[in-house]
PDB file of N, CA and C in Angstrom:
ATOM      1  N   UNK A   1      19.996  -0.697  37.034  1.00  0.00           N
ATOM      2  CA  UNK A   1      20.327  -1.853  36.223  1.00  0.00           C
ATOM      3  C   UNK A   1      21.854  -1.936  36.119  1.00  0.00           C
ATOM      4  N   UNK A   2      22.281  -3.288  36.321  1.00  0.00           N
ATOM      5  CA  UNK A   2      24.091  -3.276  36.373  1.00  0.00           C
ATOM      6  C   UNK A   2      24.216  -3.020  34.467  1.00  0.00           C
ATOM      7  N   UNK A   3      25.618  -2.664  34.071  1.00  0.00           N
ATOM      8  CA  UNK A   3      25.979  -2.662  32.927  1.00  0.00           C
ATOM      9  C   UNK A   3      26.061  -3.904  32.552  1.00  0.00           C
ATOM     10  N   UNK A   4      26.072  -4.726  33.481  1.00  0.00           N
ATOM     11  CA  UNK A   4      26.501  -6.235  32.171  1.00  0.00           C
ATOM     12  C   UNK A   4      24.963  -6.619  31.728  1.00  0.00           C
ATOM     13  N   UNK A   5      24.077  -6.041  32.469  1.00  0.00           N
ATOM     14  CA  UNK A   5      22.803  -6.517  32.215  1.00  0.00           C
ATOM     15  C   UNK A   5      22.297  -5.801  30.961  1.00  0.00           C
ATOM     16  N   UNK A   6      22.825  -4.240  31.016  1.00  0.00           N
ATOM     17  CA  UNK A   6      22.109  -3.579  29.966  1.00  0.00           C
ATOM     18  C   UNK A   6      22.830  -4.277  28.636  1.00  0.00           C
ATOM     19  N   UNK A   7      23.944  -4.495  29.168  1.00  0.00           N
ATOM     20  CA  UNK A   7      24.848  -4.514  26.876  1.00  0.00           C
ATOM     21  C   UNK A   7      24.224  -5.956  27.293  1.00  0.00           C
ATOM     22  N   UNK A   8      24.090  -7.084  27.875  1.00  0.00           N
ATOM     23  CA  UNK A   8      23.656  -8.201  27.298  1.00  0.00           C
ATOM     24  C   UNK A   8      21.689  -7.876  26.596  1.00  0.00           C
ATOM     25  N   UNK A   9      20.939  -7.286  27.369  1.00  0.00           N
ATOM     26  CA  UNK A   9      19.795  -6.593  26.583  1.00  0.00           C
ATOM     27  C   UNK A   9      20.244  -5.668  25.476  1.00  0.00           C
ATOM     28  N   UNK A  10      20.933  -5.416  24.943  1.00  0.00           N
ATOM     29  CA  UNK A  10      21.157  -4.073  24.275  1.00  0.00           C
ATOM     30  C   UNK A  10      21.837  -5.272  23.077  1.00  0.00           C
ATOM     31  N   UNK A  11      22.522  -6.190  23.421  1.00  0.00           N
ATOM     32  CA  UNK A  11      23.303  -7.259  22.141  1.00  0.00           C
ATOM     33  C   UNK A  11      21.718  -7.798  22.093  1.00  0.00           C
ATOM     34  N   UNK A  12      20.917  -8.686  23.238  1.00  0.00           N
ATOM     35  CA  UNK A  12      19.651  -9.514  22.424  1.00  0.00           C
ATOM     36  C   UNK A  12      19.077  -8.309  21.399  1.00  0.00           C
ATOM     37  N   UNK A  13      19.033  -7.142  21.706  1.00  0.00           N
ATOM     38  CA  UNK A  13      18.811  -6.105  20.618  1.00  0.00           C
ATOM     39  C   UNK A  13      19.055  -6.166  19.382  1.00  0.00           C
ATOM     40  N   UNK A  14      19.824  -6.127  19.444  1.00  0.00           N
ATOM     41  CA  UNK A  14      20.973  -5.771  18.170  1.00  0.00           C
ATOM     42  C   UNK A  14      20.764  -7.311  17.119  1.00  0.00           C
ATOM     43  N   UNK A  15      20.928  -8.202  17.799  1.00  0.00           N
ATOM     44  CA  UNK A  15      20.898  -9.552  17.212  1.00  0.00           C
ATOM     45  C   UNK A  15      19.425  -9.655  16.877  1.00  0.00           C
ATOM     46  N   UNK A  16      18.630  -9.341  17.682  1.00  0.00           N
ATOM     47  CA  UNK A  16      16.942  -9.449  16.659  1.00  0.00           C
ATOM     48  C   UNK A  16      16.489  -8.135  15.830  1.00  0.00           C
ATOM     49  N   UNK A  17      17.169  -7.403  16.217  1.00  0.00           N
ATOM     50  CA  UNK A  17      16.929  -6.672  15.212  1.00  0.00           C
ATOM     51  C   UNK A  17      17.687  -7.042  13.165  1.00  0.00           C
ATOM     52  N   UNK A  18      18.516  -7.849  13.409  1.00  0.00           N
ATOM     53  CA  UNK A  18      19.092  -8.205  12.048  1.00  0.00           C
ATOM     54  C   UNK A  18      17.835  -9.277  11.245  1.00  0.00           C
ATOM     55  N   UNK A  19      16.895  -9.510  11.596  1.00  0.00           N
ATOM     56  CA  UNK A  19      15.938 -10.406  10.901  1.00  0.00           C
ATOM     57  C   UNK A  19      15.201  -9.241  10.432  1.00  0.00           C
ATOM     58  N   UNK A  20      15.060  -8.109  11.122  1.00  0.00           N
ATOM     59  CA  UNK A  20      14.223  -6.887  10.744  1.00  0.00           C
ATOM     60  C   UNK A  20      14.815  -6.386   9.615  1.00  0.00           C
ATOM     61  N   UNK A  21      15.807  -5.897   9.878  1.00  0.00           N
ATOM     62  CA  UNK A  21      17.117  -5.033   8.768  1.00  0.00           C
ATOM     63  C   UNK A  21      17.207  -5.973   7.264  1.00  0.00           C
ATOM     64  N   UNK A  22      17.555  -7.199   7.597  1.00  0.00           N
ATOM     65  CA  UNK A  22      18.065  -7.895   6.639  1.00  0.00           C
ATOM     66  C   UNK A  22      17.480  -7.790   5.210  1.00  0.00           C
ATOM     67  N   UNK A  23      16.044  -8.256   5.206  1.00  0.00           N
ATOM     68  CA  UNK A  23      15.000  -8.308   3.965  1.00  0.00           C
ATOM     69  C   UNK A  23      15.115  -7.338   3.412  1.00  0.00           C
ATOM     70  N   UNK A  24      14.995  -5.966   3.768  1.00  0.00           N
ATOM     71  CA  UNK A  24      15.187  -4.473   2.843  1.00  0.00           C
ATOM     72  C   UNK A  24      16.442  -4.248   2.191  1.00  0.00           C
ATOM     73  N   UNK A  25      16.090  -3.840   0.838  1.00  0.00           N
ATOM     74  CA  UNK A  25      16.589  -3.340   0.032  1.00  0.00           C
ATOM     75  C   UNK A  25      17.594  -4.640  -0.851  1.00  0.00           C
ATOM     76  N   UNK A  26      16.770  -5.534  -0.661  1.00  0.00           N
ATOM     77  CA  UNK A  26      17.887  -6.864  -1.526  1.00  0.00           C
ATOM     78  C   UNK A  26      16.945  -7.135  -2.345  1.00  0.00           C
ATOM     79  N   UNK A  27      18.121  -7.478  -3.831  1.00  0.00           N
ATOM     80  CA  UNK A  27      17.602  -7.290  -5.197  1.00  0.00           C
ATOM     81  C   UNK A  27      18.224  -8.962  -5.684  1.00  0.00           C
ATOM     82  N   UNK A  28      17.276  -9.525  -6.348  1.00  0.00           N
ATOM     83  CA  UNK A  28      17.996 -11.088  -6.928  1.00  0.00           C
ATOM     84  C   UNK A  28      18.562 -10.144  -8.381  1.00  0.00           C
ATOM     85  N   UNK A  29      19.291 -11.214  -8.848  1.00  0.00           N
ATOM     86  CA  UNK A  29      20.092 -10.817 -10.129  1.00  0.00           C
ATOM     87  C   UNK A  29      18.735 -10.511 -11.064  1.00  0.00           C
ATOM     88  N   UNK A  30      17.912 -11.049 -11.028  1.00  0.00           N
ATOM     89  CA  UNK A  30      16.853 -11.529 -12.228  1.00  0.00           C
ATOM     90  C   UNK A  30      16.210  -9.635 -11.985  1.00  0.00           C
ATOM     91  N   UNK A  31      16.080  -8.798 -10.670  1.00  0.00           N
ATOM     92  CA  UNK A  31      15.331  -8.166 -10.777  1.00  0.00           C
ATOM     93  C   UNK A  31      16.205  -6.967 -11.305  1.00  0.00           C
ATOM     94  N   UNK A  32      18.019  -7.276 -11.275  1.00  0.00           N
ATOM     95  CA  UNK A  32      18.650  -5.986 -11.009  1.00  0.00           C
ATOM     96  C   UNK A  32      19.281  -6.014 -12.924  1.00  0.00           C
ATOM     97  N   UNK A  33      18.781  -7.043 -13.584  1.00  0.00           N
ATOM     98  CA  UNK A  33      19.352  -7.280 -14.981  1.00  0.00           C
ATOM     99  C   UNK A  33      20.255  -8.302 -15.323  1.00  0.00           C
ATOM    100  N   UNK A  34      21.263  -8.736 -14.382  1.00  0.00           N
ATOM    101  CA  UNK A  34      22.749  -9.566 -14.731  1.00  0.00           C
ATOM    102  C   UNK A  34      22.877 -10.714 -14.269  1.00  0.00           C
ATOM    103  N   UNK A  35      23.404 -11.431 -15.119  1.00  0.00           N
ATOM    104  CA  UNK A  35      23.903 -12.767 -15.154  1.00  0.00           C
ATOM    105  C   UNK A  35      24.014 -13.250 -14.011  1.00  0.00           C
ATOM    106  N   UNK A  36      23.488 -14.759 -13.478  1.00  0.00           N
ATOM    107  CA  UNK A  36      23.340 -15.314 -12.437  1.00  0.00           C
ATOM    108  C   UNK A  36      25.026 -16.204 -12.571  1.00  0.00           C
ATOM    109  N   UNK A  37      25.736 -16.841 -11.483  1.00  0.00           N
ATOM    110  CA  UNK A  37      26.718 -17.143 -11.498  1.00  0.00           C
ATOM    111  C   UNK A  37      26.543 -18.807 -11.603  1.00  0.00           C
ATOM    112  N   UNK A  38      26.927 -19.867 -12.669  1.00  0.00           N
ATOM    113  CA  UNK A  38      26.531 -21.166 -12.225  1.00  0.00           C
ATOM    114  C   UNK A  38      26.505 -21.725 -11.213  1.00  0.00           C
ATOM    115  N   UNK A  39      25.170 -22.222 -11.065  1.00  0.00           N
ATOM    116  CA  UNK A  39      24.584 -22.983  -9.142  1.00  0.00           C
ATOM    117  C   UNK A  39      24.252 -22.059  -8.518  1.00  0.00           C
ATOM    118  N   UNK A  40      24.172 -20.733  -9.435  1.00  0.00           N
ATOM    119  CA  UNK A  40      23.543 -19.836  -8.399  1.00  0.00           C
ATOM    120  C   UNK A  40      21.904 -20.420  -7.993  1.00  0.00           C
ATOM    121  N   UNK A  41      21.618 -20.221  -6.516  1.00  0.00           N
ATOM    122  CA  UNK A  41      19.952 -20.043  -5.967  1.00  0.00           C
ATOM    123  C   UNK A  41      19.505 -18.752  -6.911  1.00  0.00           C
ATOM    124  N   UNK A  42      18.140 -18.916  -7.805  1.00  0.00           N
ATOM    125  CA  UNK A  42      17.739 -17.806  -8.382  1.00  0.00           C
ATOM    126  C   UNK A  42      17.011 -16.765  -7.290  1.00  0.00           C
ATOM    127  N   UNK A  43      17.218 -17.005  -5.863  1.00  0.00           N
ATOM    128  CA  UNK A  43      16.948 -16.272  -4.630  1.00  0.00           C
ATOM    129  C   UNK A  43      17.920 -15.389  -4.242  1.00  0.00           C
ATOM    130  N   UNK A  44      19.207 -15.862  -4.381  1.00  0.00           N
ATOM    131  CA  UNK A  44      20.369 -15.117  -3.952  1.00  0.00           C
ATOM    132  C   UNK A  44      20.314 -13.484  -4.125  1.00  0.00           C
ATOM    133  N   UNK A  45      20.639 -13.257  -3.067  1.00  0.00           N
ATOM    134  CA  UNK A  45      20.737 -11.738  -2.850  1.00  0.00           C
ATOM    135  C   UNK A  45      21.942 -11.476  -4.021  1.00  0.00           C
ATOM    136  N   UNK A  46      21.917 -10.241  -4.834  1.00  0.00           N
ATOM    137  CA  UNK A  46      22.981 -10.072  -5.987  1.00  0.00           C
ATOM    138  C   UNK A  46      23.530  -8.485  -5.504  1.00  0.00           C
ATOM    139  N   UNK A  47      23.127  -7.614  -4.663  1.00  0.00           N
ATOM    140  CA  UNK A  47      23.939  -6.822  -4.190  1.00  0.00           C
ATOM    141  C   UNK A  47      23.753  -6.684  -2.342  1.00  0.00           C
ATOM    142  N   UNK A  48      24.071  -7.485  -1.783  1.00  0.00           N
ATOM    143  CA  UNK A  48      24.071  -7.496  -0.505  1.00  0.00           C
ATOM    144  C   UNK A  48      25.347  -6.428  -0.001  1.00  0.00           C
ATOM    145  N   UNK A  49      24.732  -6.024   0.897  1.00  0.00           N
ATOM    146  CA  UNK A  49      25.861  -4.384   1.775  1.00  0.00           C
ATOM    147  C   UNK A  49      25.736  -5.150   3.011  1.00  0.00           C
ATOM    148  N   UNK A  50      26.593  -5.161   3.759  1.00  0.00           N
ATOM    149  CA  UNK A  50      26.655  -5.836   4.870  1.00  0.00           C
ATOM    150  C   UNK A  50      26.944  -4.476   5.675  1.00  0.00           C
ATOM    151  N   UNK A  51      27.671  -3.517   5.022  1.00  0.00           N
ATOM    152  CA  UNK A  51      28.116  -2.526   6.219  1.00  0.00           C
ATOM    153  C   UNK A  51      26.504  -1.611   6.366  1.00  0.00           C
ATOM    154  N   UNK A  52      25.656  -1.832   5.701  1.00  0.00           N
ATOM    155  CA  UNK A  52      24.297  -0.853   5.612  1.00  0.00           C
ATOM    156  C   UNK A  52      23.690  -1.590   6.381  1.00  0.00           C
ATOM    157  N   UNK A  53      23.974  -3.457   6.389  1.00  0.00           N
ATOM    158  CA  UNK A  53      23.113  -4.003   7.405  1.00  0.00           C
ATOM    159  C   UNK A  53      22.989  -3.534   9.055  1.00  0.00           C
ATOM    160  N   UNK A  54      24.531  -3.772   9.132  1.00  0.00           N
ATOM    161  CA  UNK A  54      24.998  -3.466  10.123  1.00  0.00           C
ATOM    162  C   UNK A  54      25.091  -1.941  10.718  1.00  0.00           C
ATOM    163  N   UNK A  55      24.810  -0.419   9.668  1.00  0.00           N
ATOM    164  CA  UNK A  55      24.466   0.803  10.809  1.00  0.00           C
ATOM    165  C   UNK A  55      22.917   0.455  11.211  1.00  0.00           C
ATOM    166  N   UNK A  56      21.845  -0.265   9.743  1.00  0.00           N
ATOM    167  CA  UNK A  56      20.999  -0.411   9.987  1.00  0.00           C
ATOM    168  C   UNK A  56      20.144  -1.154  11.836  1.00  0.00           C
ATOM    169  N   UNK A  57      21.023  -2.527  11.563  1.00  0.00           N
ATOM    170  CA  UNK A  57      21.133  -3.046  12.862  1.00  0.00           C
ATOM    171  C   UNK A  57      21.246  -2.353  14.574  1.00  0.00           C
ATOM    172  N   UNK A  58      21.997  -0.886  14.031  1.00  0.00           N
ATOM    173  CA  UNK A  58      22.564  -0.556  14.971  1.00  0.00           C
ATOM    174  C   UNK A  58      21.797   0.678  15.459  1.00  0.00           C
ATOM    175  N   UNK A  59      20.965   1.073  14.345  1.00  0.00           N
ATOM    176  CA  UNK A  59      20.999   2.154  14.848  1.00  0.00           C
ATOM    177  C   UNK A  59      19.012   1.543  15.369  1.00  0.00           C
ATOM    178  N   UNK A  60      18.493   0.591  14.919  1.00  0.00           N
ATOM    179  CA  UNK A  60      16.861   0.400  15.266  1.00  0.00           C
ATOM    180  C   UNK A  60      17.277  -0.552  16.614  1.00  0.00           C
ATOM    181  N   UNK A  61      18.290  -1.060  16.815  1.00  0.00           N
ATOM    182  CA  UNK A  61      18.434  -1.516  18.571  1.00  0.00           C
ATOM    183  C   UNK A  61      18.630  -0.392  19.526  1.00  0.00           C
ATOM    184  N   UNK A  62      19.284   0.195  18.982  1.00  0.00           N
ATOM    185  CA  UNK A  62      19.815   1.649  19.950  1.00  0.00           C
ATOM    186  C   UNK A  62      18.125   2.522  20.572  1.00  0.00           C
ATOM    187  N   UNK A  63      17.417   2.735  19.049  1.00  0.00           N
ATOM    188  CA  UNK A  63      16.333   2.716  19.257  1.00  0.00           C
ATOM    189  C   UNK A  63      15.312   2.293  20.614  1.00  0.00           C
ATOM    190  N   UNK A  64      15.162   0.468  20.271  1.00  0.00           N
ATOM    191  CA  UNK A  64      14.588  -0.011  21.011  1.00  0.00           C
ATOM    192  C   UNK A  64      15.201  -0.165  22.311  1.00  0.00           C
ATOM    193  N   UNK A  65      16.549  -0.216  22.817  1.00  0.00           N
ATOM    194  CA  UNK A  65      17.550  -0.295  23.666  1.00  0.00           C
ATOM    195  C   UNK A  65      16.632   0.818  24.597  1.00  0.00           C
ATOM    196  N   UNK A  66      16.760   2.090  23.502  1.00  0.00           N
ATOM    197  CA  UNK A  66      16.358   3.192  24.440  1.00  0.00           C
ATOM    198  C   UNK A  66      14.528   3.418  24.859  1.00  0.00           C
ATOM    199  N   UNK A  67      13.974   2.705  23.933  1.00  0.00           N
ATOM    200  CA  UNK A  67      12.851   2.725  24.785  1.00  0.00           C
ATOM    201  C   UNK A  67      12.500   1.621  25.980  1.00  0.00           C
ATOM    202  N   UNK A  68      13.062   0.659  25.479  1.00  0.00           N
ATOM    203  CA  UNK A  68      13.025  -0.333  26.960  1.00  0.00           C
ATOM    204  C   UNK A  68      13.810   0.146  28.126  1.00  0.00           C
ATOM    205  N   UNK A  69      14.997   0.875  27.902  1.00  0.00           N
ATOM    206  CA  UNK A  69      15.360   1.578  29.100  1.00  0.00           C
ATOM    207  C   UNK A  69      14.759   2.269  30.168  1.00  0.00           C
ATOM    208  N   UNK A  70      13.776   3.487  28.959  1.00  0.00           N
ATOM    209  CA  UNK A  70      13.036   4.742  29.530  1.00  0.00           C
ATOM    210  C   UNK A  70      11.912   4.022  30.423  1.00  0.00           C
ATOM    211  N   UNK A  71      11.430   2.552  29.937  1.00  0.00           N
ATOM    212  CA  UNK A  71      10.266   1.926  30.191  1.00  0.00           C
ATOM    213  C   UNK A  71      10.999   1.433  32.238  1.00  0.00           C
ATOM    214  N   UNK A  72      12.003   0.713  32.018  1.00  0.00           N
ATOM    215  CA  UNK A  72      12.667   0.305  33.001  1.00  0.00           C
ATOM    216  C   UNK A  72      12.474   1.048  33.886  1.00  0.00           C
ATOM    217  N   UNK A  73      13.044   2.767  33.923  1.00  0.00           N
ATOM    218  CA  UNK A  73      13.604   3.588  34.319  1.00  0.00           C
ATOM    219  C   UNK A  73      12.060   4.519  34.941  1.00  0.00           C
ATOM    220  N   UNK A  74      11.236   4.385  34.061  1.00  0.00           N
ATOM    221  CA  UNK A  74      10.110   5.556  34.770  1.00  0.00           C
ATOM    222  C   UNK A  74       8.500   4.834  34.824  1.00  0.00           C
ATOM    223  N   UNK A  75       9.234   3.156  34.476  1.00  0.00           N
ATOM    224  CA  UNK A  75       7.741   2.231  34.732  1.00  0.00           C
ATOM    225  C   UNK A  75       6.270   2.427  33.853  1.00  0.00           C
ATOM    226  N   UNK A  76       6.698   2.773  32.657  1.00  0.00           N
ATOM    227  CA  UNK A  76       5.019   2.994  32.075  1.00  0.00           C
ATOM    228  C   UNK A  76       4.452   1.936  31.992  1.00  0.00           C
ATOM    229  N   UNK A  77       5.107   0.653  31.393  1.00  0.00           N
ATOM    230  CA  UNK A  77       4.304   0.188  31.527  1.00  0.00           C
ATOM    231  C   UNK A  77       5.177  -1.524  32.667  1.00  0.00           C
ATOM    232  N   UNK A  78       4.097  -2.000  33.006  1.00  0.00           N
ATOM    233  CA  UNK A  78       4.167  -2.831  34.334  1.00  0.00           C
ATOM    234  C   UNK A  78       3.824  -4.207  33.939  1.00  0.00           C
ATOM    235  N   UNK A  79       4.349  -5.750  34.369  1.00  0.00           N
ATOM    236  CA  UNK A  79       3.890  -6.494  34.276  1.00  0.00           C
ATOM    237  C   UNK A  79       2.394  -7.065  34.571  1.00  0.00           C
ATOM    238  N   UNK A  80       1.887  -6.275  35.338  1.00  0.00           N
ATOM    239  CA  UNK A  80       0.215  -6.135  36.082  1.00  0.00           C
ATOM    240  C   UNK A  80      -0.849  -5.662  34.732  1.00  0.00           C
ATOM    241  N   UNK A  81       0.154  -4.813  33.831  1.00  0.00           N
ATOM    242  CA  UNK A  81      -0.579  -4.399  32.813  1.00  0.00           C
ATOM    243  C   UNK A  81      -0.483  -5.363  31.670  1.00  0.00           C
ATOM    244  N   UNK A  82       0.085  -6.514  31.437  1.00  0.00           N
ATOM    245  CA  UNK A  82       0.075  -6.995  30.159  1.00  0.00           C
ATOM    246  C   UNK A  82      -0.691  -8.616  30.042  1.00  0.00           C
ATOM    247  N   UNK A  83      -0.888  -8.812  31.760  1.00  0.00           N
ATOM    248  CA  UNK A  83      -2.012 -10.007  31.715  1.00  0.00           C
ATOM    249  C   UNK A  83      -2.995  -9.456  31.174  1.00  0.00           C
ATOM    250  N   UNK A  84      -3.412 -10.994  30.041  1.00  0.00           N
ATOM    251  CA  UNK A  84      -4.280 -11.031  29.388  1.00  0.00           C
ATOM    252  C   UNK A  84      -5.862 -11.233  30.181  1.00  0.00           C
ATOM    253  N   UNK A  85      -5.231 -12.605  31.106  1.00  0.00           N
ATOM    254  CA  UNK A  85      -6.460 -13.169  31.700  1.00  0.00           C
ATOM    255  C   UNK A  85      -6.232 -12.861  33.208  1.00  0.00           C
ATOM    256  N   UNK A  86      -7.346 -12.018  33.706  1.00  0.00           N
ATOM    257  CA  UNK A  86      -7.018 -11.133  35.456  1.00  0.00           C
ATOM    258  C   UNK A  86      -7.808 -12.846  36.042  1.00  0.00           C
ATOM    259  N   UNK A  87      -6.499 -13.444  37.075  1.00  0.00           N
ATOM    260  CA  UNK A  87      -7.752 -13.953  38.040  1.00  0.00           C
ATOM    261  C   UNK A  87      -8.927 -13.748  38.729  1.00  0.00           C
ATOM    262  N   UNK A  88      -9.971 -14.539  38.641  1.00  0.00           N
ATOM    263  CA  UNK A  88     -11.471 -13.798  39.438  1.00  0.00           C
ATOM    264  C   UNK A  88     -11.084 -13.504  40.823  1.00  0.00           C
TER     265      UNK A  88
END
């Protein structure tokens, strides 16, 4: 596999993995005790970590990075294997 191929798979990584990461561990004001800010959304995240998002992000692509690699690399599993419907 060339390198520009892997970091562009390895960024679609990284970038879907932030819909995964994101939802955990966010608290609205209402659940954490304190005052909402006027016009606040009563949804608003009230302690968002962006740098926790981001090892988070980094480290469950690296993850998957590395099992789609190993998959690449020693073929377990095959496009032959994931049709649903085999022609007669």
């Amino acid at each position: 596999m060339n390198w520009k191929s892997a970091l562009a798979i390895y960024v679609l990584f990284w970038v879907m993995s932030a819909f995964v990461i994101l939802p955990f561990g966010v608290k609205t004001p209402d659940e954490l005790g304190i005052e909402k800010t006027p016009g606040q959304v009563e949804s608003a995240p009230a302690n968002f970590r962006p740098k926790r998002v981001l090892v988070g992000m980094t480290i469950l692509a690296t993850f998957l990075f590395g099992l789609f690699y190993a998959n690449y690399t020693y073929g377990w599993l095959g496009i032959d294997q994931l049709t649903l419907f085999k022609p007669a």
